[in-house]
Amino acid sequence: MTLPAAPHQPIEFWFEFGSNYSYLAAMRIAALAGAAGVTVLWRPFLLAPIFRELGWNNSPFVLQGAKGRYMWRDMERQTAKYGLPWRRPSAFPRAAVLPMRVAALGMDEPWIGDFCRRVMQQNWVRDREIDDPAAVAEALAGLVSDPQAVLDAAVAPNNKLRLRTNTESASARGIFGAPTFFVGNEMFWGNDRLEDAIALAAAPP
Amino acid sequence: MTLPAAPHQPIEFWFEFGSNYSYLAAMRIAALAGAAGVTVLWRPFLLAPIFRELGWNNSPFVLQGAKGRYMWRDMERQTAKYGLPWRRPSAFPRAAVLPMRVAALGMDEPWIGDFCRRVMQQNWVRDREIDDPAAVAEALAGLVSDPQAVLDAAVAPNNKLRLRTNTESASARGIFGAPTFFVGNEMFWGNDRLEDAIALAAAPP
């Protein structure tokens, strides 16, 4: 007699397309979670309102020069370490409301991972403006049957509200930056904690 | 004929006794560096003046409640992961000027590593006030022949200046938090980057 395998917990991946460390996590999470048998729940939220609550009117990487200069060098090293393509964007942080709304619309759809990786690469590899319907439509191409219908649904009031609700949930749960992972009530901040979060999700209860 | 081994670069370890993530790095660095054949240069500096330059009159873990609450949980998990003892101190951030001055005095002495690990454990395991001559003397016991003479030298003007000079150097080199590692001109911020820094130090030139 064999016992059924213990069910793994899902990992919630809270992210922003304008967040550079979210790029690292977005490109890594599917392979790591898949190898561990863990399901990924993609959870887009807007960072700007979270930063405003902390008293910042911009990214700390812009407000704090030394930290910002360090971050760009760190990104060069981290992307090299992970074997990820990388080009420093000419704009930072890049506005991303439209693709974030599409991500909120599709966050539980089978195309969410591919869509998010494409938008991330538009921003962090191709230096493209991502808050642009043409860019978002291109990221949706081949993933959904009617990209324009998805774009229209993304900007409908009920979906705008969905992204706002995600952002309010992020704040209520104690999120103060991106990426953030949840496994149950355990919160992990930063791409550096991705492996720890997946290990917890895959651990026997 | 065998060629001589390529000389490794040293790793500079910039730290503060009041910094919780410096505790993790201080307890880990000697073993990791030793295994890689890398020399550690202990470089104490005061965080408070660095934070003041960033506009903060206290640790961001105090000023930003959500980040602070997360940090304490992260420390529980990280110390468990590394097998390090841990008790959350009843005071944070703890004043540490006297032991920091002793560390500045002895930063290139053979006892620096043992002394720093003892002070770190006083703060992060035994919840002891470390800015206290009795605690510092205890940390020096058995490491130097005359702890009182070291304490006296630590508070002499030329050594107070040494710690101040370290702090100014930290600021000038772009340090914005602790721990920070340097390998040559490459800067690495945070205990999470310790392994990367050591790998660079041990890499062939």
Coordinates of N, CA, C and O in Angstrom, one line a residue, chain A residues 78 156 161:
Chain A
Q78 N 23.8 39.5 -11.4 CA 22.8 38.5 -11.1 C 22.3 37.9 -12.4 O 22.1 36.7 -12.5
A156 N -11.6 47.6 -18.6 CA -13.0 47.8 -18.1 C -12.9 48.1 -16.6 O -12.0 47.6 -15.9
L161 N -10.5 47.6 -11.1 CA -10.8 47.4 -9.7 C -10.0 46.2 -9.2 O -9.5 46.1 -8.1

